[in-house]
Tab-separated table of C-alpha atoms and ligand atoms in Angstrom:
chain	number	residue	atom	x	y	z
A	6	MET	CA	37.241	10.642	-4.727
A	7	ASN	CA	35.313	11.686	-7.528
A	8	ALA	CA	31.503	11.111	-8.404
A	9	HIS	CA	29.371	12.476	-11.018
A	10	PRO	CA	25.838	13.571	-10.513
A	11	ASN	CA	22.810	11.287	-12.405
A	12	ILE	CA	19.831	12.142	-14.622
A	13	ALA	CA	17.601	9.231	-13.941
A	14	LEU	CA	15.673	7.847	-17.494
A	15	ILE	CA	13.920	5.672	-15.704
A	16	LYS	CA	12.894	7.082	-12.458
A	17	TYR	CA	12.960	6.534	-9.039
A	18	TRP	CA	10.020	7.678	-6.782
A	19	GLY	CA	9.081	6.420	-3.324
A	20	LYS	CA	10.733	4.155	-0.922
A	21	ARG	CA	9.076	0.606	-0.004
A	22	ASP	CA	11.245	0.720	3.421
A	23	GLU	CA	12.392	4.300	4.817
A	24	ALA	CA	14.797	3.322	6.997
A	25	LEU	CA	16.652	1.420	4.367
A	26	PHE	CA	16.158	3.599	1.420
A	27	LEU	CA	14.794	0.646	-0.347
A	28	PRO	CA	12.836	1.807	-3.262
A	29	THR	CA	9.733	0.604	-4.789
A	30	LYS	CA	11.080	0.156	-7.995
A	31	SER	CA	14.585	-0.076	-10.375
A	32	SER	CA	15.606	2.661	-11.850
A	33	ILE	CA	17.879	3.709	-14.827
A	34	SER	CA	20.271	6.692	-15.127
A	35	VAL	CA	23.191	8.264	-17.312
A	36	ALA	CA	26.385	9.937	-15.670
A	37	LEU	CA	26.527	13.870	-16.405
A	38	THR	CA	30.286	13.555	-16.499
A	39	SER	CA	30.580	17.570	-17.625
A	40	PHE	CA	30.136	17.853	-14.034
A	41	THR	CA	32.457	16.654	-11.068
A	42	THR	CA	32.108	16.324	-7.039
A	43	THR	CA	35.499	15.586	-5.426
A	44	THR	CA	35.830	15.193	-1.296
A	45	THR	CA	38.508	13.873	0.688
A	46	ILE	CA	38.597	12.806	4.430
A	47	ALA	CA	40.703	14.272	7.045
A	48	PRO	CA	40.489	13.000	11.144
A	49	ALA	CA	38.868	15.416	13.463
A	50	ASP	CA	40.391	17.079	16.355
A	51	SER	CA	37.432	16.978	18.334
A	52	TYR	CA	34.247	14.538	18.936
A	53	ASN	CA	32.494	16.280	16.238
A	54	ASP	CA	32.122	16.116	12.157
A	55	THR	CA	32.869	19.117	10.028
A	56	LEU	CA	31.551	19.459	6.896
A	57	ILE	CA	33.095	21.894	4.108
A	58	ILE	CA	31.216	22.152	1.017
A	59	ASN	CA	32.740	24.834	-1.437
A	60	ASN	CA	35.003	25.710	0.946
A	61	THR	CA	32.217	27.312	3.495
A	62	THR	CA	31.247	25.298	6.859
A	63	ALA	CA	28.193	23.830	5.961
A	64	ASP	CA	25.308	23.519	8.686
A	65	GLY	CA	21.470	22.793	9.251
A	66	GLU	CA	19.424	20.181	7.016
A	67	GLU	CA	22.418	19.440	4.785
A	68	LYS	CA	25.023	18.368	7.930
A	69	GLN	CA	22.285	16.695	9.815
A	70	LYS	CA	22.120	14.237	6.818
A	71	VAL	CA	26.377	13.535	6.256
A	72	THR	CA	26.093	13.445	10.010
A	73	ARG	CA	23.466	10.389	10.023
A	74	PHE	CA	25.164	9.042	7.185
A	75	LEU	CA	28.883	8.966	8.717
A	76	ASP	CA	26.789	7.449	12.097
A	77	LEU	CA	25.444	4.758	10.378
A	78	PHE	CA	28.640	4.036	8.474
A	79	ARG	CA	30.940	4.229	12.173
A	80	LYS	CA	28.038	1.604	13.068
A	81	ARG	CA	28.674	-0.725	10.543
A	82	TYR	CA	32.385	-1.063	10.440
A	83	ALA	CA	32.927	-0.635	14.032
A	84	ILE	CA	34.630	2.742	13.791
A	85	THR	CA	34.534	5.765	16.639
A	86	ASP	CA	36.439	8.367	15.370
A	87	HIS	CA	34.927	11.925	13.827
A	88	VAL	CA	36.026	13.497	10.327
A	89	VAL	CA	36.561	16.474	8.390
A	90	VAL	CA	34.740	16.456	4.821
A	91	THR	CA	35.548	18.474	2.495
A	92	SER	CA	33.610	18.563	-0.931
A	93	HIS	CA	34.008	20.350	-3.659
A	94	ASN	CA	31.892	21.135	-6.951
A	95	SER	CA	32.927	21.658	-10.350
A	96	PHE	CA	29.609	22.875	-11.118
A	97	PRO	CA	27.470	26.274	-10.126
A	98	THR	CA	24.837	25.968	-7.603
A	99	ALA	CA	23.659	28.461	-10.506
A	100	ALA	CA	23.439	25.319	-12.353
A	101	GLY	CA	20.695	23.898	-10.411
A	102	LEU	CA	21.611	20.393	-10.152
A	103	ALA	CA	21.327	18.459	-7.303
A	104	SER	CA	24.977	17.975	-5.713
A	105	SER	CA	23.341	14.733	-3.368
A	106	ALA	CA	23.893	11.930	-5.617
A	107	SER	CA	27.276	12.818	-6.472
A	108	GLY	CA	27.964	14.285	-3.207
A	109	PHE	CA	26.739	10.742	-1.061
A	110	ALA	CA	28.577	8.680	-3.728
A	111	ALA	CA	32.014	10.427	-3.781
A	112	LEU	CA	31.591	10.700	0.205
A	113	THR	CA	31.034	6.717	0.285
A	114	LYS	CA	34.256	6.196	-1.895
A	115	ALA	CA	35.998	8.633	0.130
A	116	LEU	CA	35.494	7.069	3.516
A	117	ASN	CA	36.060	3.304	1.208
A	118	ASN	CA	39.790	4.659	0.630
A	119	PHE	CA	40.836	6.931	3.982
A	120	TYR	CA	39.221	3.643	5.930
A	121	ASN	CA	40.947	1.552	3.051
A	122	LEU	CA	37.845	-1.057	3.309
A	123	GLY	CA	38.381	-2.155	0.020
A	124	LEU	CA	34.540	-2.318	-0.419
A	125	SER	CA	33.244	-3.523	-4.239
A	126	SER	CA	31.563	-1.184	-6.246
A	127	LYS	CA	28.417	-3.240	-4.529
A	128	GLU	CA	28.875	-2.693	-1.394
A	129	LEU	CA	29.666	1.011	-1.686
A	130	SER	CA	26.792	1.088	-4.030
A	131	THR	CA	24.766	-0.375	-1.174
A	132	LEU	CA	26.499	2.076	1.385
A	133	ALA	CA	26.087	4.945	-1.440
A	134	ARG	CA	21.795	4.564	-1.358
A	135	MET	CA	21.744	5.156	2.439
A	136	GLY	CA	23.051	8.989	2.143
A	137	SER	CA	20.367	9.414	-0.592
A	138	GLY	CA	18.716	6.684	-3.059
A	139	SER	CA	20.132	8.256	-6.504
A	140	ALA	CA	23.483	8.460	-5.010
A	141	CYS	CA	23.802	4.663	-5.216
A	142	ARG	CA	23.881	4.851	-9.347
A	143	SER	CA	26.393	7.991	-9.094
A	144	ILE	CA	29.241	5.047	-7.931
A	145	HIS	CA	29.204	4.485	-11.345
A	146	ASP	CA	29.988	6.132	-14.845
A	147	GLY	CA	27.841	5.804	-18.066
A	148	PHE	CA	24.765	4.085	-18.411
A	149	VAL	CA	23.629	2.486	-14.435
A	150	LEU	CA	20.381	0.519	-13.303
A	151	TRP	CA	19.752	0.551	-9.697
A	152	HIS	CA	17.843	-2.889	-8.575
A	153	LYS	CA	15.427	-2.591	-6.801
A	154	GLY	CA	16.647	-5.779	-4.945
A	155	THR	CA	14.351	-7.869	-2.313
A	156	CYS	CA	16.543	-6.489	0.647
A	157	SER	CA	19.219	-4.142	1.576
A	158	ALA	CA	22.097	-5.915	0.258
A	159	ASP	CA	20.848	-6.537	-3.398
A	160	SER	CA	19.364	-3.184	-3.782
A	161	TYR	CA	22.601	-1.723	-5.601
A	162	ALA	CA	23.298	-0.219	-8.824
A	163	GLU	CA	25.609	-1.812	-11.771
A	164	GLN	CA	26.744	-0.487	-14.896
A	165	LEU	CA	25.028	-1.621	-17.609
A	166	PHE	CA	27.205	0.230	-20.332
A	167	THR	CA	30.409	2.638	-20.227
A	168	ASP	CA	30.385	6.639	-21.252
A	169	ASP	CA	31.689	5.172	-24.428
A	170	HIS	CA	28.920	2.861	-25.629
A	171	TRP	CA	27.389	6.433	-26.302
A	172	PRO	CA	29.516	9.535	-26.112
A	173	GLU	CA	27.335	11.243	-28.696
A	174	LEU	CA	24.233	11.097	-26.117
A	175	ARG	CA	24.010	15.198	-24.612
A	176	VAL	CA	22.112	16.606	-21.915
A	177	LEU	CA	21.833	20.338	-21.189
A	178	VAL	CA	19.930	21.946	-18.114
A	179	ALA	CA	17.582	24.883	-18.661
A	180	VAL	CA	17.961	26.372	-15.433
A	181	ILE	CA	14.228	27.937	-14.558
A	182	ASP	CA	15.283	28.156	-11.037
A	183	SER	CA	18.362	27.471	-8.680
A	184	ASN	CA	16.987	27.934	-5.803
A	185	LYS	CA	16.491	24.455	-3.043
A	186	LYS	CA	12.801	23.332	-3.260
A	187	ALA	CA	10.549	24.164	-1.234
A	188	ILE	CA	9.676	20.964	-0.563
A	189	SER	CA	12.073	17.671	0.195
A	190	SER	CA	11.971	14.830	-2.568
A	191	ARG	CA	11.586	12.758	0.846
A	192	THR	CA	8.656	14.099	2.598
A	193	ALA	CA	7.079	14.220	-1.620
A	194	MET	CA	7.979	10.567	-2.392
A	195	GLN	CA	6.324	9.601	1.329
A	196	GLN	CA	3.192	11.702	0.325
A	197	THR	CA	3.266	10.115	-3.358
A	198	VAL	CA	3.473	6.872	-2.395
A	199	ALA	CA	0.967	7.198	0.523
A	200	THR	CA	-1.956	9.434	-1.518
A	201	SER	CA	-1.866	9.265	-5.089
A	202	PRO	CA	-4.380	7.120	-6.733
A	203	ASN	CA	-2.024	7.098	-9.878
A	204	TYR	CA	1.426	5.955	-8.330
A	205	ASN	CA	0.629	2.237	-8.223
A	206	ALA	CA	0.172	2.054	-11.808
A	207	TRP	CA	3.140	3.749	-12.369
A	208	VAL	CA	5.045	1.394	-10.370
A	209	LYS	CA	3.694	-1.492	-11.899
A	210	ARG	CA	4.424	0.024	-15.764
A	211	SER	CA	8.473	-0.383	-15.050
A	212	GLN	CA	8.226	-4.130	-14.822
A	213	THR	CA	8.292	-3.413	-19.098
A	214	ARG	CA	9.575	0.144	-18.858
A	215	ILE	CA	13.175	-1.003	-17.374
A	216	PRO	CA	14.076	-3.731	-20.449
A	217	ALA	CA	12.743	-1.562	-23.052
A	218	MET	CA	14.735	1.027	-21.966
A	219	ILE	CA	17.939	-1.104	-21.815
A	220	ASP	CA	17.432	-2.517	-25.076
A	221	ALA	CA	16.880	1.250	-26.416
A	222	ILE	CA	20.349	2.274	-24.862
A	223	LYS	CA	21.997	-0.663	-25.833
A	224	ARG	CA	20.881	-0.384	-29.699
A	225	LYS	CA	21.669	3.868	-28.984
A	226	ASP	CA	18.113	4.222	-30.284
A	227	PHE	CA	18.057	7.840	-29.528
A	228	HIS	CA	13.851	8.467	-30.141
A	229	ALA	CA	13.265	5.266	-28.299
A	230	VAL	CA	15.297	6.301	-24.884
A	231	GLY	CA	14.116	10.267	-25.593
A	232	THR	CA	10.598	8.840	-26.051
A	233	LEU	CA	10.672	6.467	-22.685
A	234	ALA	CA	12.174	8.941	-20.647
A	235	GLU	CA	9.999	11.785	-21.757
A	236	ILE	CA	6.563	9.421	-20.997
A	237	ASP	CA	8.073	7.888	-17.477
A	238	CYS	CA	9.323	11.888	-16.117
A	239	LEU	CA	5.775	13.079	-17.356
A	240	GLU	CA	3.802	10.193	-15.504
A	241	MET	CA	6.159	10.623	-12.053
A	242	HIS	CA	5.101	14.061	-12.276
A	243	HIS	CA	1.545	13.437	-12.804
A	244	CYS	CA	1.687	11.116	-9.412
A	245	ILE	CA	3.818	13.924	-7.853
A	246	GLN	CA	0.676	16.485	-8.425
A	247	THR	CA	-1.999	13.850	-7.849
A	248	THR	CA	-0.831	13.338	-4.221
A	249	THR	CA	-2.879	14.812	-0.813
A	250	PRO	CA	-1.981	18.025	-0.490
A	251	HIS	CA	-1.095	18.456	-4.063
A	252	ILE	CA	2.469	19.333	-4.715
A	253	ASN	CA	3.661	20.741	-7.988
A	254	TYR	CA	7.529	21.158	-8.837
A	255	TRP	CA	6.992	22.704	-12.284
A	256	GLN	CA	6.825	26.541	-13.229
A	257	GLN	CA	5.678	28.501	-15.577
A	258	GLY	CA	9.752	28.509	-17.400
A	259	THR	CA	9.405	24.440	-16.919
A	260	LYS	CA	6.143	23.944	-19.250
A	261	LYS	CA	7.802	26.883	-21.740
A	262	VAL	CA	10.817	24.901	-21.794
A	263	MET	CA	8.598	21.423	-22.230
A	264	LYS	CA	6.517	23.149	-25.055
A	265	GLN	CA	9.963	24.309	-26.988
A	266	VAL	CA	11.240	20.962	-26.732
A	267	LYS	CA	8.091	19.491	-28.265
A	268	ALA	CA	8.212	22.313	-31.371
A	269	LEU	CA	11.644	21.897	-32.100
A	270	ARG	CA	11.022	17.919	-31.969
A	271	ASP	CA	8.136	18.450	-34.542
A	272	ARG	CA	10.818	20.566	-36.677
A	273	GLY	CA	13.194	17.408	-37.115
A	274	ILE	CA	15.419	18.591	-34.239
A	275	PRO	CA	16.084	15.492	-31.811
A	276	CYS	CA	15.437	16.407	-28.434
A	277	TYR	CA	13.643	15.250	-25.272
A	278	PHE	CA	12.853	16.226	-21.346
A	279	THR	CA	13.111	15.146	-18.426
A	280	ILE	CA	12.679	16.512	-15.066
A	281	ASP	CA	13.840	15.616	-11.360
A	282	ALA	CA	12.112	16.872	-8.409
A	283	GLY	CA	12.257	20.204	-9.170
A	284	PRO	CA	11.702	22.800	-11.872
A	285	ASN	CA	14.512	22.121	-14.257
A	286	VAL	CA	14.526	21.170	-17.888
A	287	LYS	CA	17.094	18.501	-18.678
A	288	ILE	CA	17.201	18.454	-22.331
A	289	LEU	CA	18.641	15.556	-23.837
A	290	THR	CA	20.007	15.242	-27.363
A	291	LEU	CA	23.061	14.352	-29.606
A	292	GLU	CA	26.083	15.889	-30.339
A	293	LYS	CA	25.586	17.450	-33.490
A	294	GLN	CA	22.613	19.145	-32.623
A	295	ILE	CA	24.033	20.826	-29.187
A	296	ASP	CA	24.614	24.250	-31.239
A	297	GLU	CA	21.746	24.590	-33.284
A	298	ILE	CA	19.729	23.998	-29.649
A	299	ALA	CA	21.865	26.761	-28.068
A	300	ARG	CA	21.391	28.914	-30.671
A	301	LYS	CA	17.785	28.745	-30.615
A	302	GLY	CA	17.943	29.381	-26.921
A	303	PHE	CA	15.368	28.178	-24.370
A	304	PHE	CA	13.924	31.627	-23.518
A	305	CYS	CA	15.778	33.843	-21.148
A	306	TYR	CA	17.304	30.427	-19.282
A	307	THR	CA	20.816	29.616	-18.844
A	308	LEU	CA	21.875	26.579	-20.638
A	309	ALA	CA	24.209	24.256	-18.881
A	310	LEU	CA	25.717	21.608	-20.911
A	311	ALA	CA	26.162	18.649	-18.120
A	312	ARG	CA	27.290	15.634	-20.450
B	419	PMV	O1	18.204	10.129	-4.151
B	419	PMV	P1	16.708	11.398	-3.953
B	419	PMV	O2	16.242	10.861	-2.805
B	419	PMV	O3	17.433	13.041	-4.055
B	419	PMV	O4	15.780	11.407	-5.441
B	419	PMV	C1	15.715	11.742	-6.562
B	419	PMV	C2	14.833	11.453	-7.203
B	419	PMV	C3	14.370	11.793	-8.478
B	419	PMV	O5	15.916	12.776	-8.746
B	419	PMV	C4	13.452	12.652	-8.820
B	419	PMV	C5	14.376	10.834	-9.775
B	419	PMV	C6	15.982	10.350	-9.813
B	419	PMV	O6	16.050	8.527	-10.114
B	419	PMV	O7	16.682	10.637	-9.536
């Protein structure tokens, strides 16, 4: 089964319930349809699960996260078998994109299919959330809203608009560094919630930012979407950077590319940036600008077309 990674236009950062993966706020994303994770399930012939990613058997932290998720799944659906999970990412690791969202979404769909569970997309989304928060949004294509919800059963993502609503909206990734991040988003989120003096105000602002973003996407107002996405990302990173001890995901290249995006925009080229928990910069733009942006280039950094 397939799933695409997603990029949040209004970010999720921080949980109100660690065990249930319940977020402090709702978030909105768009699917990165040029990249796909494909996952299949087969019965295991031992009492262990096996995880194969891009033809290599995974172990360590990656394997642990998947085993934890499979244990939870088995408990919920009273299943005892162990499985072989084979997953393939169509996007190179060097694209610097996290595969956990598309990975857990594809795994959830594959389990549903393998065990013939007939789960609804709402159930699939709440389940994928327990693998990695942002995975609940990757159950869908297009523009997606993750409702923070009131409890585990209603904290799920739903599609707001299909991809066809706005095919001209494009996303390029400027790859600054494709290495694994030094501090996991899980740890950094906990630290931000616990210590950033700016966090509560950012969460509160999402009450107006979420409806504003939905309206901007509905109207296909690129400048409104870009402006909201950029400020929400900057404020999330400001919260992260003001935790104790201090965390910073940006590198020199991140700042150079952010500056360049702003400079291009000042020269009339429609583009905005957004950045997740890492140094790579996602550039939001429109189809007709892709060639010009690619021609201008972003220093020595590779640009990957993600949507
Ligand atoms: O789903 P996680 O635990 O990898 O967290 C994702 C957090 C961000 O990518 C920074 C923001 C988001 O909403 O996707």
